[in-house]
PDB file of C-alpha atoms in Angstrom:
ATOM      1  CA  GLN A 220     -31.316 -16.154  27.043  1.00 82.00           C
ATOM      2  CA  VAL A 221     -31.314 -12.711  25.441  1.00 91.00           C
ATOM      3  CA  GLN A 222     -32.738 -11.570  22.784  1.00 95.00           C
ATOM      4  CA  LEU A 223     -31.863  -8.954  20.572  1.00 96.00           C
ATOM      5  CA  VAL A 224     -33.388  -6.854  17.868  1.00 97.00           C
ATOM      6  CA  GLU A 225     -31.461  -4.203  15.725  1.00 97.00           C
ATOM      7  CA  SER A 226     -33.225  -1.092  13.983  1.00 97.00           C
ATOM      8  CA  GLY A 227     -32.096   2.181  12.711  1.00 98.00           C
ATOM      9  CA  GLY A 228     -30.161   0.917   9.349  1.00 97.00           C
ATOM     10  CA  GLY A 229     -30.812   2.396   6.058  1.00 97.00           C
ATOM     11  CA  LEU A 230     -29.435   4.359   3.254  1.00 98.00           C
ATOM     12  CA  VAL A 231     -27.640   7.687   4.067  1.00 98.00           C
ATOM     13  CA  GLN A 232     -25.129   9.843   2.058  1.00 98.00           C
ATOM     14  CA  ALA A 233     -21.714  10.177   3.061  1.00 98.00           C
ATOM     15  CA  GLY A 234     -21.242  12.602   5.809  1.00 98.00           C
ATOM     16  CA  GLY A 235     -24.449  12.081   6.897  1.00 98.00           C
ATOM     17  CA  SER A 236     -25.530  10.383  10.112  1.00 98.00           C
ATOM     18  CA  LEU A 237     -27.657   7.253  11.645  1.00 98.00           C
ATOM     19  CA  ARG A 238     -28.422   6.101  15.107  1.00 98.00           C
ATOM     20  CA  LEU A 239     -28.779   2.056  15.474  1.00 98.00           C
ATOM     21  CA  SER A 240     -30.961   0.524  17.985  1.00 98.00           C
ATOM     22  CA  CYS A 241     -30.260  -2.872  19.616  1.00 98.00           C
ATOM     23  CA  ALA A 242     -33.487  -3.817  22.163  1.00 97.00           C
ATOM     24  CA  ALA A 243     -32.376  -6.948  24.200  1.00 95.00           C
ATOM     25  CA  SER A 244     -34.849  -8.973  26.178  1.00 93.00           C
ATOM     26  CA  GLY A 245     -34.418 -10.541  29.783  1.00 78.00           C
ATOM     27  CA  ARG A 246     -34.322  -8.650  33.097  1.00 72.00           C
ATOM     28  CA  THR A 247     -30.773  -8.529  33.593  1.00 84.00           C
ATOM     29  CA  PHE A 248     -29.626  -6.248  30.808  1.00 88.00           C
ATOM     30  CA  SER A 249     -27.616  -4.112  33.349  1.00 87.00           C
ATOM     31  CA  SER A 250     -25.117  -6.896  34.045  1.00 90.00           C
ATOM     32  CA  TYR A 251     -24.198  -7.672  29.958  1.00 93.00           C
ATOM     33  CA  ALA A 252     -21.658  -6.160  28.093  1.00 95.00           C
ATOM     34  CA  MET A 253     -22.668  -4.844  24.838  1.00 96.00           C
ATOM     35  CA  GLY A 254     -20.727  -4.818  21.218  1.00 98.00           C
ATOM     36  CA  TRP A 255     -21.597  -3.614  17.794  1.00 98.00           C
ATOM     37  CA  PHE A 256     -20.024  -5.457  14.947  1.00 98.00           C
ATOM     38  CA  ARG A 257     -20.430  -5.023  11.282  1.00 98.00           C
ATOM     39  CA  GLN A 258     -19.702  -6.894   7.729  1.00 98.00           C
ATOM     40  CA  GLY A 259     -19.077  -5.052   4.712  1.00 97.00           C
ATOM     41  CA  PRO A 260     -19.540  -6.818   1.227  1.00 95.00           C
ATOM     42  CA  GLY A 261     -17.235  -9.398   0.395  1.00 95.00           C
ATOM     43  CA  LYS A 262     -15.452  -8.665   4.173  1.00 97.00           C
ATOM     44  CA  GLU A 263     -15.405 -10.669   7.448  1.00 97.00           C
ATOM     45  CA  ARG A 264     -17.369  -9.668  10.393  1.00 97.00           C
ATOM     46  CA  GLU A 265     -15.316  -7.112  12.328  1.00 98.00           C
ATOM     47  CA  PHE A 266     -15.424  -5.453  15.830  1.00 98.00           C
ATOM     48  CA  VAL A 267     -16.984  -1.980  15.740  1.00 98.00           C
ATOM     49  CA  ALA A 268     -17.449  -0.828  19.604  1.00 98.00           C
ATOM     50  CA  THR A 269     -18.253  -2.243  22.968  1.00 98.00           C
ATOM     51  CA  ILE A 270     -19.808  -0.916  26.088  1.00 97.00           C
ATOM     52  CA  GLY A 271     -19.461  -2.159  29.736  1.00 94.00           C
ATOM     53  CA  TRP A 272     -22.460  -2.013  32.504  1.00 86.00           C
ATOM     54  CA  SER A 273     -21.665   1.798  32.415  1.00 78.00           C
ATOM     55  CA  ALA A 274     -21.038   4.572  29.676  1.00 77.00           C
ATOM     56  CA  ALA A 275     -17.388   4.997  30.934  1.00 83.00           C
ATOM     57  CA  SER A 276     -16.580   1.632  29.863  1.00 93.00           C
ATOM     58  CA  THR A 277     -16.097   1.866  26.141  1.00 96.00           C
ATOM     59  CA  TYR A 278     -13.891   1.065  23.158  1.00 97.00           C
ATOM     60  CA  TYR A 279     -13.642   1.818  19.612  1.00 98.00           C
ATOM     61  CA  GLN A 280     -12.348   0.033  16.728  1.00 97.00           C
ATOM     62  CA  ASP A 281      -9.814   2.968  15.202  1.00 97.00           C
ATOM     63  CA  SER A 282     -11.434   3.321  12.425  1.00 97.00           C
ATOM     64  CA  VAL A 283     -14.679   4.810  13.823  1.00 98.00           C
ATOM     65  CA  LYS A 284     -13.163   6.669  16.594  1.00 98.00           C
ATOM     66  CA  GLY A 285     -14.026  10.129  16.909  1.00 97.00           C
ATOM     67  CA  ARG A 286     -17.348   9.611  14.628  1.00 98.00           C
ATOM     68  CA  PHE A 287     -19.266   6.643  16.344  1.00 98.00           C
ATOM     69  CA  THR A 288     -20.631   6.731  19.811  1.00 98.00           C
ATOM     70  CA  ILE A 289     -22.141   3.796  21.562  1.00 97.00           C
ATOM     71  CA  SER A 290     -24.266   4.286  24.532  1.00 96.00           C
ATOM     72  CA  ARG A 291     -26.613   2.368  26.744  1.00 95.00           C
ATOM     73  CA  ASP A 292     -30.215   2.987  28.458  1.00 94.00           C
ATOM     74  CA  ASN A 293     -30.723  -0.035  30.814  1.00 91.00           C
ATOM     75  CA  ASN A 294     -33.934   1.398  31.650  1.00 92.00           C
ATOM     76  CA  LYS A 295     -34.945   0.779  27.946  1.00 94.00           C
ATOM     77  CA  ASN A 296     -32.812  -2.444  27.892  1.00 94.00           C
ATOM     78  CA  THR A 297     -31.319  -0.752  24.542  1.00 96.00           C
ATOM     79  CA  VAL A 298     -27.906   0.033  23.285  1.00 97.00           C
ATOM     80  CA  TYR A 299     -27.409   2.503  20.632  1.00 98.00           C
ATOM     81  CA  LEU A 300     -24.534   3.473  18.161  1.00 98.00           C
ATOM     82  CA  GLN A 301     -24.572   6.941  17.134  1.00 98.00           C
ATOM     83  CA  MET A 302     -23.023   7.096  13.725  1.00 98.00           C
ATOM     84  CA  ASN A 303     -21.851  10.360  12.235  1.00 98.00           C
ATOM     85  CA  SER A 304     -19.568  11.518   9.449  1.00 98.00           C
ATOM     86  CA  LEU A 305     -20.304   8.274   7.879  1.00 98.00           C
ATOM     87  CA  LYS A 306     -18.113   7.157   5.000  1.00 98.00           C
ATOM     88  CA  PRO A 307     -18.662   4.606   2.213  1.00 97.00           C
ATOM     89  CA  GLU A 308     -16.507   2.332   3.697  1.00 97.00           C
ATOM     90  CA  ASP A 309     -18.951   1.970   6.369  1.00 98.00           C
ATOM     91  CA  THR A 310     -21.586   0.316   4.554  1.00 98.00           C
ATOM     92  CA  ALA A 311     -22.163  -2.904   5.973  1.00 98.00           C
ATOM     93  CA  VAL A 312     -24.524  -5.166   8.047  1.00 98.00           C
ATOM     94  CA  TYR A 313     -24.349  -4.039  11.634  1.00 98.00           C
ATOM     95  CA  TYR A 314     -24.648  -6.503  14.518  1.00 98.00           C
ATOM     96  CA  CYS A 315     -25.650  -6.284  17.811  1.00 98.00           C
ATOM     97  CA  ALA A 316     -24.131  -8.621  20.249  1.00 98.00           C
ATOM     98  CA  ALA A 317     -24.143  -9.218  24.420  1.00 96.00           C
ATOM     99  CA  ARG A 318     -22.938 -11.443  26.906  1.00 95.00           C
ATOM    100  CA  TYR A 319     -23.410 -11.427  30.630  1.00 93.00           C
ATOM    101  CA  THR A 320     -20.184 -10.315  32.761  1.00 91.00           C
ATOM    102  CA  PRO A 321     -20.042 -10.022  36.585  1.00 89.00           C
ATOM    103  CA  TYR A 322     -17.481  -7.254  36.022  1.00 88.00           C
ATOM    104  CA  ARG A 323     -18.825  -3.638  35.974  1.00 85.00           C
ATOM    105  CA  GLY A 324     -15.643  -2.131  34.088  1.00 85.00           C
ATOM    106  CA  THR A 325     -15.154  -5.222  31.635  1.00 91.00           C
ATOM    107  CA  TYR A 326     -15.908  -5.107  27.940  1.00 93.00           C
ATOM    108  CA  TYR A 327     -15.082  -7.390  24.879  1.00 95.00           C
ATOM    109  CA  THR A 328     -13.990  -6.797  21.463  1.00 96.00           C
ATOM    110  CA  THR A 329     -13.625 -10.504  19.732  1.00 97.00           C
ATOM    111  CA  GLN A 330     -16.582 -12.336  18.804  1.00 97.00           C
ATOM    112  CA  THR A 331     -16.047 -15.437  20.362  1.00 97.00           C
ATOM    113  CA  GLU A 332     -16.677 -13.775  23.926  1.00 96.00           C
ATOM    114  CA  TYR A 333     -20.058 -12.802  22.911  1.00 97.00           C
ATOM    115  CA  ARG A 334     -22.687 -15.130  23.537  1.00 96.00           C
ATOM    116  CA  TYR A 335     -25.776 -13.922  21.961  1.00 96.00           C
ATOM    117  CA  TRP A 336     -26.156 -12.086  18.671  1.00 97.00           C
ATOM    118  CA  GLY A 337     -29.350 -10.207  16.994  1.00 97.00           C
ATOM    119  CA  GLN A 338     -29.907 -10.820  13.254  1.00 97.00           C
ATOM    120  CA  GLY A 339     -28.345  -7.220  12.066  1.00 97.00           C
ATOM    121  CA  THR A 340     -29.401  -4.367  10.246  1.00 98.00           C
ATOM    122  CA  GLN A 341     -28.101  -2.735   6.765  1.00 98.00           C
ATOM    123  CA  VAL A 342     -26.237   0.228   6.563  1.00 98.00           C
ATOM    124  CA  THR A 343     -25.503   1.718   3.253  1.00 98.00           C
ATOM    125  CA  VAL A 344     -23.670   4.779   2.854  1.00 98.00           C
ATOM    126  CA  SER A 345     -23.815   5.958  -0.765  1.00 97.00           C
ATOM    127  CA  SER A 346     -20.944   8.626  -2.103  1.00 94.00           C
TER     128      SER A 346
END
């Protein structure tokens, strides 16, 4: 069982930055692929970014490429989402997700591939 707790959301002006954190319980965090998803007002939840066991295995939604960076610290059982150059359309509840994988270079981009979810953290970008 893995429990995920997100933090770091808040209100920021357009062009600003935020760093989200997702702290995971469990002793095998390093064997989990991690993902960030978001759900904007009136929208479906969508994929944002994912990371495999290592920082070399990452993938981003096109709209956040070059602005967002996903990373992880396996010693702290934490995954991060650094968000720069924020836009009003980035306003959403951001969710952290996790799933076990035996494959080092593998990451996952769809919601159904993830088993564990956090409760979300609100990010609001004002124009």
